[in-house]
């Protein structure tokens, strides 16, 4: 049978099985519909805002900021992937492909071409969700011409579609022609050039923000492949159409086709190269599902022996284990790279808002971080300990287990929350009460997201639900847990001031957490090790 | 059938396979033994073309192992049975039949399903199967194309006693048909009466090669089990 036909047939079976699975489990259909409604609401909201008039000054400044941000993010993503591509290929395969397909008498070139095209088509639609989600925000800042929205979408997508084939081809060339040293020198030189270029503009502009915007928006950036071409197409919906918009877009997709073509003709012995990347992708999936612990910043990973003293026994062994883990993979058991990041964010936000009256920047910073924490908790679930047998087997009370299991993480987050608020609070001269209240607000929010993990395990014990629907279930659940805090915080804020809202939310969160701890015996009795 | 000559593989600074050479003839059932980290799985994966060799030759029926013509002459059952999660048991075999151009595949698949107690699980998705069941499906995928050479990496792990017995019977049948089997395993007793010859690997090298009887005679005057023989040859000097 034709190789492409059999590969296509395999994917059709997979698709059919997905549909059958949804058909056999109506609950899942509801959730998928919710996803569609969510995307639909974003679209409706986005498009309804596009035609609203904004002042010319706002749209002019806004478009400059957006253009600069796109270039900056593009450079960061590209350089990061080029750097990663020096040591690791990208993958378009699953572990099933590795074990079943790779050994079969189907040409490795055909396998590669088929999977590259398939992945590009999937990504074409999947990555689009991000730009759809961002559309209302962009529409609030600038006027978007609806008829050129296709350029915006294709510009953004073309950039993302190019990254993986580029990384794959780079690694293939490295292994085939042994040019790792040459390419790493090229990449470091390019990085150096970019840094010098930005510094030159910073010095010239004598202002941090203006300098970066000027550097990122220089006209010649538009002619740089991948980043500039994508930006030109993307900005068409904001700046308006020019013949270059179309040329840039055509060039982007021609480059993509060229990369796939060169990969097809170069890669004939790539199986080993993609093994490690495929394994890592599987691991990432497991981390997302909470089956594996997230990796910390690689620079701090220590391979040798680490010493952590422990005197307490029983369930408190979990605390010792967590400390060993963080001591091995981070700066300190209680201080992480996020602590440094919190300090930098606190000082930077404080510096730029030092002349603002009141403590609104603190509210905004804490609100944004709580929001990010909420979003992240739905993507990365931290219940990996529940997937191991020890929590169920080690003798001890459930309250002890639940606290011991999470205490180190909670302390780490408390340190980060206070680091941010102390740095920011001292810079903008906030009161001690404000600093403590907001530090506790973030901590309480984190603890609530941690405890939500236990609940979700009981409410949705089915592992199939976990895999596909976990993020949505989890977000809904947290929303339900947050509603009491929001209501009480709102009432307190009405009676007192804005800080009252945060205090109200914090107190409510801690009450909910206390109730959950008291109910921990009931929670654990319903938990199963799967 | 299989000729491996001066095969080398290095992972960073570790020499995983260090210049090994051996030949398997048609109808041979050869066991590959060795402690953890000896290089058995790496050797298997290099023969299957999943890992690149640093140097050396691998010929299957005189053809370079990476060529498509060679790939249609062997199948490989990996150590960890990772399947396509969203394909059913039957669809896995259907796909293999497509990929290897197997005639009358349904008839052959049903026979295998019956032997491995998978008949009533044909329409189950791979993700719904236990580890042992996945291993059975993986073995069935390896057996369906009926190639000349079979590579098995720890095939008995996770199998129930009936499936282990069935696998041993199949090995015997295949050997009688003149097929070549190269099996890596830790379960020494399960291959003692099965393999015509054993290769023992340690630190990437082959430290013993011969039939079980002659190796026993050489090392312990024919007394003791294969396990004792294995411990004897792999002990640290």
XYZ file of C-alpha atoms in Angstrom:
767
model
C 0.000 0.000 0.000
C 1.081 3.556 -0.694
C 3.007 4.840 2.348
C 1.229 8.182 2.531
C -2.114 6.442 2.223
C -1.397 4.135 5.155
C -0.142 7.046 7.269
C -3.233 9.050 6.382
C -5.472 6.104 7.160
C -3.882 5.763 10.595
C -4.697 9.410 11.325
C -8.247 9.007 10.092
C -8.692 6.098 12.524
C -7.325 8.270 15.301
C -9.746 11.072 14.447
C -12.633 8.592 14.256
C -11.727 7.246 17.713
C -11.682 10.750 19.162
C -15.157 11.382 17.753
C -16.419 8.033 19.063
C -15.006 8.801 22.464
C -16.877 12.095 22.595
C -20.024 10.387 21.325
C -19.800 7.755 24.069
C -19.213 10.306 26.800
C -21.729 13.139 26.486
C -20.156 14.997 29.404
C -17.125 15.649 27.229
C -19.287 17.061 24.454
C -20.600 19.708 26.835
C -17.086 20.708 27.740
C -16.005 20.927 24.089
C -19.046 23.091 23.432
C -17.960 25.313 26.299
C -14.577 25.656 24.608
C -16.303 26.682 21.370
C -18.504 29.191 23.216
C -15.443 30.600 24.924
C -13.621 31.123 21.627
C -16.839 32.457 20.072
C -17.330 34.972 22.881
C -13.747 36.178 22.450
C -14.343 36.644 18.734
C -17.650 38.468 19.176
C -16.173 40.663 21.900
C -13.085 41.348 19.802
C -14.943 42.226 16.637
C -17.468 44.409 18.450
C -14.635 46.522 19.825
C -12.754 46.874 16.567
C -14.922 49.637 15.177
C -15.010 51.766 18.290
C -13.269 55.086 17.752
C -10.164 55.806 19.696
C -8.155 59.010 19.779
C -5.483 59.292 17.109
C -2.775 59.706 19.722
C -3.734 56.512 21.539
C -3.791 54.452 18.330
C -0.506 55.961 17.138
C 1.320 55.220 20.396
C -0.472 51.873 20.713
C 0.559 50.699 17.258
C 4.178 51.636 17.978
C 4.100 49.637 21.199
C 2.476 46.632 19.528
C 4.932 46.670 16.598
C 7.900 46.908 18.980
C 6.518 44.174 21.223
C 6.019 41.832 18.270
C 9.605 42.347 17.085
C 10.958 41.902 20.589
C 8.965 38.712 21.291
C 9.891 37.420 17.820
C 13.600 37.965 18.474
C 13.422 36.296 21.898
C 11.503 33.245 20.609
C 13.739 32.863 17.550
C 17.014 33.217 19.439
C 15.841 30.842 22.169
C 14.903 28.206 19.606
C 18.101 28.653 17.633
C 20.058 28.170 20.845
C 17.987 25.085 21.763
C 18.413 23.771 18.210
C 22.176 23.523 18.799
C 21.654 20.630 21.198
C 18.246 19.236 20.456
C 16.076 18.593 17.438
C 12.381 19.336 17.342
C 9.885 16.564 16.951
C 6.756 15.971 14.933
C 6.290 12.488 16.339
C 4.705 10.592 19.221
C 6.199 7.688 21.177
C 3.864 5.450 19.179
C 5.615 6.625 16.004
C 9.007 5.911 17.549
C 8.094 2.364 18.568
C 5.750 1.287 15.810
C 6.395 3.421 12.754
C 10.143 4.076 12.717
C 11.121 0.405 12.378
C 8.629 -0.246 9.576
C 9.652 -0.391 5.921
C 8.244 3.086 5.195
C 10.780 5.588 3.934
C 12.034 7.859 6.717
C 11.820 10.821 4.312
C 8.153 10.131 3.608
C 7.462 9.779 7.329
C 9.131 13.129 7.939
C 7.358 14.993 5.156
C 3.967 13.621 6.132
C 4.383 14.539 9.803
C 5.852 17.979 9.088
C 2.911 18.889 6.875
C 0.408 17.388 9.315
C 1.894 19.246 12.275
C 1.927 22.527 10.334
C -1.752 22.132 9.485
C -2.657 21.358 13.101
C -0.602 24.274 14.403
C -2.145 26.554 11.814
C -5.444 26.280 13.692
C -4.316 25.491 17.243
C -1.891 28.430 17.613
C -4.612 30.672 16.207
C -6.488 30.471 19.528
C -3.801 32.641 21.149
C -4.165 35.450 18.626
C -7.944 35.226 18.891
C -7.657 35.562 22.655
C -5.407 38.603 22.237
C -7.588 40.273 19.621
C -9.848 42.166 22.091
C -6.789 43.561 23.891
C -5.196 44.686 20.622
C -8.557 46.109 19.514
C -8.704 48.170 22.712
C -5.385 49.808 21.940
C -5.482 50.323 18.179
C -7.953 50.371 15.291
C -7.899 47.076 13.392
C -9.016 46.909 9.767
C -11.179 43.809 9.644
C -10.565 43.174 5.927
C -6.822 42.740 6.643
C -7.239 40.543 9.703
C -6.176 37.567 7.568
C -2.749 39.182 7.145
C -2.500 39.587 10.896
C -3.344 35.921 11.456
C -1.092 34.574 8.711
C 1.819 36.813 9.740
C 1.640 35.526 13.294
C 1.059 31.883 12.303
C 3.805 31.854 9.648
C 6.358 32.872 12.268
C 5.330 30.042 14.614
C 5.138 27.497 11.801
C 8.706 28.287 10.773
C 10.269 27.715 14.192
C 10.021 23.914 14.461
C 11.191 23.051 10.895
C 14.040 25.526 11.345
C 15.116 23.874 14.589
C 14.804 20.424 13.043
C 16.833 21.339 9.974
C 19.487 23.011 12.075
C 20.003 19.925 14.211
C 19.974 17.666 11.154
C 22.729 19.736 9.566
C 24.680 19.693 12.828
C 24.618 15.896 13.088
C 25.167 15.362 9.376
C 27.997 17.821 8.744
C 29.362 18.195 12.318
C 28.972 21.988 12.251
C 27.862 22.571 15.827
C 30.811 24.825 16.665
C 30.381 26.886 13.531
C 26.634 27.344 14.095
C 26.996 28.128 17.795
C 29.547 30.838 16.913
C 27.101 32.224 14.347
C 24.239 32.289 16.854
C 26.305 33.907 19.595
C 27.576 36.495 17.090
C 24.009 37.219 16.037
C 22.955 37.590 19.651
C 25.887 39.938 20.289
C 24.921 41.976 17.244
C 21.339 42.316 18.472
C 22.504 43.420 21.944
C 24.910 45.999 20.457
C 22.132 47.231 18.156
C 19.708 47.715 21.086
C 22.374 49.387 23.262
C 23.216 51.764 20.388
C 19.562 52.857 20.198
C 19.267 53.134 23.990
C 22.305 55.410 24.170
C 21.074 57.442 21.208
C 17.551 57.891 22.610
C 18.736 58.439 26.213
C 15.516 56.781 27.384
C 14.927 53.086 28.042
C 11.459 52.760 26.533
C 11.969 55.135 23.608
C 15.277 53.480 22.757
C 13.791 49.982 22.662
C 10.784 51.108 20.608
C 13.041 52.892 18.138
C 15.329 49.855 17.853
C 12.455 47.432 17.373
C 10.586 49.614 14.899
C 13.409 50.593 12.552
C 12.119 50.305 8.970
C 14.817 47.816 7.892
C 13.590 45.298 10.500
C 10.652 44.669 8.149
C 13.016 43.146 5.582
C 14.584 40.603 7.948
C 13.327 37.075 7.179
C 11.092 35.301 9.698
C 10.811 38.172 12.221
C 10.491 41.177 9.912
C 8.370 39.501 7.258
C 5.975 38.168 9.907
C 5.769 41.605 11.527
C 5.052 43.316 8.192
C 2.154 40.967 7.518
C 0.868 41.182 11.092
C 0.866 44.991 11.171
C -1.111 45.248 7.900
C -4.360 45.167 9.857
C -3.112 48.086 11.962
C -0.949 50.192 9.596
C -2.938 49.417 6.450
C -2.155 47.493 3.292
C 0.892 47.986 1.098
C 2.290 45.755 -1.627
C 5.107 44.789 0.771
C 2.541 43.200 3.115
C 1.657 40.647 0.471
C 5.259 40.143 -0.634
C 6.357 39.593 2.983
C 3.641 37.023 3.524
C 4.479 35.167 0.313
C 8.167 35.196 1.287
C 7.338 33.759 4.734
C 5.387 30.823 3.333
C 7.941 30.260 0.557
C 10.594 30.042 3.243
C 8.473 27.531 5.153
C 8.069 25.399 2.022
C 11.801 25.685 1.385
C 12.665 24.554 4.914
C 10.358 21.527 4.594
C 11.837 20.747 1.171
C 15.450 20.989 2.394
C 14.596 18.906 5.484
C 13.028 16.268 3.231
C 16.135 16.086 1.092
C 18.678 16.279 3.903
C 17.196 14.152 6.667
C 17.453 10.447 6.017
C 18.877 9.283 9.338
C 17.091 11.435 11.900
C 15.409 8.823 14.109
C 17.960 9.082 16.898
C 17.818 12.896 16.767
C 14.086 13.037 17.433
C 14.088 10.346 20.156
C 15.175 12.690 22.911
C 12.873 15.518 21.762
C 9.919 13.099 21.574
C 10.680 11.777 25.060
C 10.851 15.316 26.389
C 7.547 16.187 24.764
C 5.915 13.205 26.451
C 7.400 14.365 29.736
C 6.025 17.877 29.191
C 2.574 16.378 28.604
C 2.888 14.440 31.857
C 3.922 17.610 33.672
C 0.915 19.433 32.302
C -1.288 16.650 33.595
C 0.427 16.876 36.972
C 1.952 13.413 36.609
C 5.483 14.768 36.766
C 6.986 17.607 38.701
C 7.909 20.693 36.756
C 11.580 21.205 36.076
C 13.263 24.180 37.631
C 15.713 26.523 36.014
C 18.409 24.269 34.551
C 21.315 26.487 35.675
C 20.820 25.509 39.304
C 20.567 21.758 38.834
C 23.147 19.951 40.966
C 23.959 16.378 40.126
C 25.897 15.425 43.228
C 24.854 14.729 46.799
C 22.833 17.353 48.668
C 22.481 17.502 52.431
C 19.201 18.341 54.094
C 18.837 17.652 57.802
C 15.551 16.199 58.957
C 14.433 15.338 62.456
C 10.705 14.874 61.955
C 9.340 11.535 60.862
C 6.168 10.135 59.278
C 4.346 12.370 56.779
C 6.953 15.097 57.372
C 9.273 13.031 55.205
C 7.462 14.770 52.320
C 8.873 18.071 53.521
C 12.366 16.612 53.576
C 11.887 15.231 50.059
C 10.678 18.618 48.781
C 13.665 20.356 50.367
C 16.089 17.876 48.784
C 14.404 18.404 45.416
C 14.610 22.186 45.599
C 18.112 22.161 46.989
C 19.152 20.071 44.007
C 17.254 22.015 41.371
C 17.092 25.577 42.654
C 19.020 28.253 44.515
C 17.812 27.201 47.962
C 14.956 25.098 49.431
C 13.004 28.296 50.125
C 14.444 30.769 47.607
C 13.931 30.271 43.913
C 14.723 32.026 40.679
C 11.213 33.450 41.042
C 12.322 35.176 44.242
C 14.942 37.097 42.279
C 12.413 37.748 39.546
C 9.892 39.038 42.137
C 12.534 41.379 43.519
C 13.364 42.707 40.041
C 9.675 43.137 39.130
C 8.977 44.868 42.450
C 11.875 47.289 42.058
C 11.210 47.949 38.345
C 7.471 48.571 38.762
C 8.219 50.669 41.835
C 10.860 52.728 39.986
C 8.626 53.490 37.014
C 5.556 54.287 39.163
C 7.327 56.073 42.036
C 5.667 59.373 41.105
C 2.163 57.884 40.981
C -0.015 58.931 43.881
C -1.349 56.203 46.162
C -0.638 52.493 46.036
C -2.586 51.580 42.909
C 0.541 50.047 41.253
C 0.674 47.550 44.123
C -2.948 46.555 43.580
C -2.376 46.194 39.855
C 0.867 44.192 40.256
C -0.705 41.802 42.781
C -3.891 41.481 40.744
C -1.914 40.660 37.589
C 0.245 38.088 39.388
C -2.809 36.463 40.987
C -4.391 36.296 37.525
C -1.259 34.744 36.004
C -1.116 32.275 38.904
C -4.717 31.334 38.221
C -4.062 30.800 34.509
C -0.846 28.867 35.139
C -2.492 26.607 37.705
C -4.904 25.448 35.026
C -2.068 24.629 32.637
C 0.443 23.143 35.068
C -1.103 21.069 37.775
C 0.976 20.394 40.845
C -0.629 17.186 42.071
C 2.208 14.933 40.950
C 2.564 13.627 44.508
C -0.952 12.176 44.269
C 0.156 10.057 41.323
C 2.752 8.292 43.478
C 1.798 5.638 46.046
C 3.633 7.108 49.058
C 0.981 9.648 50.016
C -1.510 6.797 50.399
C 0.867 4.410 52.153
C 2.929 6.446 54.606
C 1.335 6.291 58.050
C 0.016 9.556 59.472
C -3.076 11.691 59.709
C -4.482 13.197 56.549
C -4.152 16.730 57.882
C -0.446 16.146 58.514
C 0.009 14.634 55.046
C -1.775 17.431 53.250
C 0.234 20.087 55.082
C 3.582 18.277 54.853
C 3.098 17.681 51.159
C 2.560 21.347 50.353
C 4.318 23.301 53.063
C 7.638 23.840 51.276
C 5.867 25.044 48.127
C 3.686 27.367 50.188
C 6.701 28.800 52.048
C 8.493 29.359 48.729
C 5.495 31.190 47.311
C 5.088 33.244 50.506
C 8.732 34.335 50.226
C 8.146 35.365 46.603
C 4.908 37.210 47.398
C 6.533 39.166 50.205
C 9.680 39.829 48.173
C 7.580 41.439 45.456
C 5.478 43.490 47.842
C 8.358 44.584 50.082
C 10.432 45.708 47.056
C 7.495 47.463 45.435
C 6.050 48.805 48.700
C 9.320 50.309 49.913
C 9.976 51.940 46.519
C 6.583 53.638 46.405
C 6.515 54.188 50.175
C 3.490 52.028 50.995
C 2.515 51.308 54.600
C 3.544 48.134 56.393
C -0.115 47.077 56.653
C -0.464 47.302 52.855
C 2.705 45.285 52.257
C 1.661 42.539 54.680
C -1.951 42.486 53.455
C -0.987 42.146 49.808
C 1.729 39.579 50.575
C -0.847 37.480 52.415
C -3.346 38.017 49.583
C -1.020 36.379 47.046
C -0.112 33.592 49.466
C -3.763 32.811 50.195
C -4.472 32.751 46.479
C -1.673 30.266 45.893
C -2.791 27.988 48.743
C -6.299 27.988 47.324
C -5.078 26.845 43.903
C -3.050 24.067 45.569
C -6.039 22.777 47.520
C -8.260 22.933 44.476
C -6.094 20.096 43.103
C -7.362 17.695 45.730
C -10.958 18.555 45.088
C -10.666 18.114 41.354
C -9.278 14.605 41.857
C -12.429 13.609 43.684
C -14.878 15.392 41.419
C -13.264 14.100 38.219
C -11.582 10.786 39.066
C -11.595 9.641 35.448
C -8.116 9.888 33.946
C -9.564 10.520 30.474
C -11.325 13.597 31.834
C -8.069 14.664 33.422
C -6.180 14.515 30.184
C -8.381 16.571 27.937
C -10.674 18.488 30.155
C -8.657 19.052 33.255
C -7.687 22.672 32.534
C -11.264 23.735 31.996
C -12.657 21.777 34.939
C -9.926 23.155 37.080
C -10.508 26.766 36.057
C -14.237 26.416 36.667
C -13.555 24.929 40.053
C -11.194 27.701 41.075
C -13.698 30.270 39.882
C -16.302 28.698 42.163
C -13.851 28.775 45.045
C -12.950 32.368 44.306
C -16.486 33.680 44.153
C -16.946 33.766 47.966
C -13.696 35.732 48.331
C -14.658 38.143 45.571
C -18.101 38.779 47.120
C -16.803 39.314 50.653
C -13.843 41.360 49.366
C -16.274 43.533 47.393
C -18.466 44.122 50.441
C -15.470 44.988 52.634
C -14.104 47.316 49.939
C -17.446 49.150 49.750
C -17.468 49.631 53.510
C -13.791 50.601 53.817
C -11.325 51.156 50.946
C -9.601 49.305 48.064
C -7.200 47.559 50.451
C -10.260 46.192 52.205
C -10.999 44.153 49.096
C -7.664 42.368 49.274
C -8.005 41.822 53.030
C -11.546 40.493 52.550
C -10.418 38.083 49.808
C -7.429 36.934 51.882
C -9.491 36.225 54.987
C -12.136 34.367 52.957
C -9.477 32.330 51.157
C -7.899 31.291 54.431
C -11.310 30.324 55.826
C -11.983 28.138 52.758
C -8.527 26.570 53.086
C -9.126 25.904 56.814
C -12.436 24.215 55.980
C -10.738 22.103 53.312
C -8.012 21.063 55.765
C -10.639 20.084 58.330
C -12.380 18.060 55.645
C -9.109 16.494 54.494
C -10.019 13.093 55.972
C -13.154 12.992 53.831
C -11.193 14.172 50.806
C -8.471 11.540 51.182
C -10.909 8.716 51.776
C -12.310 9.384 48.310
C -8.942 9.610 46.623
C -7.594 6.659 44.681
C -4.118 5.963 43.429
C -4.357 5.443 39.698
C 20.858 -13.558 8.480
C 22.270 -10.862 10.765
C 25.881 -9.774 10.644
C 27.184 -7.209 13.094
C 30.748 -6.097 12.641
C 32.795 -3.884 14.977
C 29.753 -1.959 16.203
C 30.407 1.118 18.325
C 28.160 3.595 20.089
C 29.096 6.375 22.442
C 26.707 8.524 24.509
C 28.558 11.692 25.510
C 31.524 10.204 27.395
C 30.107 6.712 27.943
C 30.969 3.916 25.575
C 27.629 2.084 25.418
C 28.659 -0.455 22.787
C 32.336 -1.116 22.298
C 33.306 -2.798 19.053
C 31.055 -5.842 19.164
C 30.855 -8.368 16.318
C 28.664 -11.412 15.885
C 26.727 -13.321 13.262
C 23.303 -14.954 13.484
C 22.436 -17.681 11.003
C 19.033 -18.613 9.649
C 16.973 -20.529 12.208
C 19.109 -19.387 15.150
C 17.468 -18.425 18.422
C 20.055 -16.320 20.187
C 19.743 -14.770 23.625
C 21.417 -11.492 24.514
C 22.166 -11.386 28.222
C 23.888 -8.889 30.448
C 23.489 -6.795 33.587
C 21.699 -3.422 33.529
C 23.570 -0.873 31.438
C 25.531 -3.525 29.550
C 24.465 -2.145 26.156
C 21.844 -4.738 25.172
C 19.004 -2.334 24.333
C 21.390 0.051 22.567
C 22.595 -2.843 20.404
C 19.007 -3.835 19.624
C 18.026 -0.269 18.760
C 21.034 0.141 16.469
C 20.119 -3.041 14.621
C 16.526 -1.783 14.315
C 17.852 1.523 12.933
C 16.489 3.650 15.765
C 19.950 4.664 16.928
C 22.813 5.724 14.709
C 26.005 3.663 14.897
C 29.246 5.549 15.446
C 31.118 2.987 13.413
C 30.769 -0.597 12.242
C 28.423 -2.492 9.957
C 25.026 -4.066 10.401
C 23.835 -6.268 7.552
C 20.513 -8.051 7.430
C 20.572 -10.797 4.858
C 23.524 -8.957 3.311
C 21.691 -5.608 3.129
C 22.533 -2.483 5.134
C 20.045 -2.353 8.036
C 18.862 1.200 7.276
C 17.704 0.415 3.759
C 14.002 -0.192 3.182
C 14.719 -3.595 1.689
C 16.362 -4.647 4.968
C 13.557 -3.155 7.057
C 11.007 -5.430 5.443
C 13.102 -8.421 6.559
C 12.857 -7.823 10.308
C 10.570 -6.605 13.060
C 11.511 -5.192 16.440
C 9.546 -5.457 19.675
C 10.764 -2.677 21.974
C 11.331 -2.916 25.692
C 8.598 -0.383 26.558
C 5.349 -1.021 24.709
C 4.465 2.554 23.710
C 1.592 2.322 21.256
C -0.689 4.821 19.521
C -3.012 5.766 22.379
C -5.959 6.550 20.132
C -5.793 3.440 17.939
C -7.565 0.211 18.815
C -5.746 -3.113 19.103
C -7.066 -4.226 15.731
C -6.160 -0.922 14.068
C -2.587 -1.325 15.256
C -2.342 -4.623 13.432
C -4.138 -3.200 10.415
C -1.581 -0.385 10.245
C 1.316 -2.847 10.550
C -0.266 -4.947 7.788
C -0.415 -1.829 5.571
C 3.140 -0.808 6.371
C 4.611 -4.290 5.747
C 2.218 -5.277 2.952
C 0.939 -8.335 4.810
C -1.491 -10.579 2.928
C -4.481 -12.133 4.730
C -3.637 -10.014 7.730
C -7.027 -10.356 9.398
C -6.799 -14.121 9.516
C -3.275 -13.953 10.932
C -4.251 -11.242 13.409
C -7.177 -13.263 14.733
C -4.875 -16.253 15.315
C -2.495 -14.042 17.282
C -5.343 -12.425 19.241
C -6.569 -15.862 20.251
C -3.128 -17.012 21.330
C -2.604 -13.895 23.432
C -6.167 -13.599 24.819
C -6.753 -10.366 22.960
C -9.685 -11.557 20.871
C -12.323 -9.767 22.946
C -10.141 -6.677 23.285
C -9.648 -5.957 19.584
C -11.744 -2.817 19.686
C -10.198 -1.379 22.830
C -8.079 1.723 22.520
C -4.413 1.271 23.409
C -4.707 3.813 26.195
C -7.336 1.653 27.882
C -5.008 -1.358 28.063
C -2.863 -2.476 30.984
C 0.919 -2.567 30.595
C 0.877 -6.353 30.055
C -1.848 -6.064 27.415
C 0.144 -3.382 25.605
C 3.127 -5.702 25.615
C 0.986 -8.433 24.047
C -0.166 -6.013 21.312
C 3.424 -4.957 20.730
C 4.460 -8.619 20.346
C 1.541 -9.258 17.964
C 2.664 -6.246 15.880
C 6.133 -7.793 15.715
C 4.834 -11.232 14.748
C 2.227 -10.242 12.151
C 4.553 -9.430 9.208
C 6.264 -12.861 9.525
C 9.703 -11.531 8.651
C 12.973 -13.469 8.464
C 14.477 -11.891 11.569
C 12.783 -11.046 14.878
C 14.346 -8.674 17.383
C 12.828 -8.852 20.872
C 13.951 -6.536 23.645
C 12.798 -7.946 26.989
C 9.606 -9.418 25.530
C 8.504 -11.312 28.660
C 8.368 -8.292 30.985
C 4.814 -7.688 32.155
C 3.380 -10.798 30.505
C 1.214 -13.263 32.421
C 2.407 -16.923 32.662
C 0.141 -18.038 29.809
C 1.468 -15.341 27.491
C 5.059 -16.210 28.457
C 4.402 -19.847 27.607
C 2.750 -18.845 24.339
C 5.701 -16.618 23.418
C 8.134 -19.479 24.085
C 6.029 -21.806 21.919
C 5.973 -19.223 19.135
C 9.766 -18.876 19.352
C 10.068 -22.642 18.898
C 7.649 -22.657 15.958
C 9.472 -19.805 14.266
C 12.808 -21.503 14.785
C 11.415 -24.681 13.221
C 10.323 -22.582 10.238
C 13.928 -21.399 9.824
C 13.316 -17.882 11.149
C 15.989 -16.118 13.170
C 15.261 -14.746 16.644
C 17.469 -12.400 18.612
C 16.118 -11.859 22.099
C 17.449 -9.704 24.890
C 16.249 -10.665 28.350
C 16.848 -10.715 32.078
C 14.624 -13.740 32.653
C 17.326 -16.333 32.315
C 15.244 -19.387 33.145
C 12.742 -18.484 30.435
C 15.341 -18.786 27.681
C 17.522 -21.567 29.057
C 15.804 -24.256 27.056
C 14.959 -21.965 24.185
C 18.145 -20.381 22.910
C 20.617 -22.246 20.777
C 23.232 -19.740 21.734
C 23.757 -16.872 24.156
C 25.781 -13.676 23.910
C 26.665 -12.118 27.240
C 27.382 -8.389 27.265
C 29.048 -6.323 29.927
C 30.225 -2.706 29.726
C 29.416 -2.589 26.025
C 31.460 -5.671 25.119
C 30.577 -9.273 24.413
C 32.285 -11.255 27.147
C 30.889 -14.690 26.343
C 29.489 -16.218 23.163
C 28.447 -19.818 22.689
C 25.761 -22.389 23.270
C 24.562 -22.779 26.840
C 26.004 -26.267 27.233
C 29.519 -25.447 26.075
C 29.596 -22.284 28.165
C 28.529 -24.297 31.203
C 31.215 -26.860 30.524
C 33.820 -24.195 30.100
C 33.018 -22.355 33.292
C 31.585 -24.856 35.741
C 32.064 -28.319 34.310
C 28.489 -28.454 33.072
C 26.970 -28.006 36.539
C 24.646 -25.253 37.661
C 21.955 -23.230 35.976
C 22.128 -20.520 33.349
C 21.669 -18.052 36.180
C 24.835 -19.289 37.884
C 26.658 -19.182 34.590
C 25.480 -15.606 34.022
C 26.597 -14.524 37.494
C 29.951 -16.209 36.923
C 30.736 -14.470 33.639
C 29.437 -11.047 34.663
C 31.010 -10.858 38.116
C 33.456 -8.009 38.661
C 37.064 -9.030 38.520
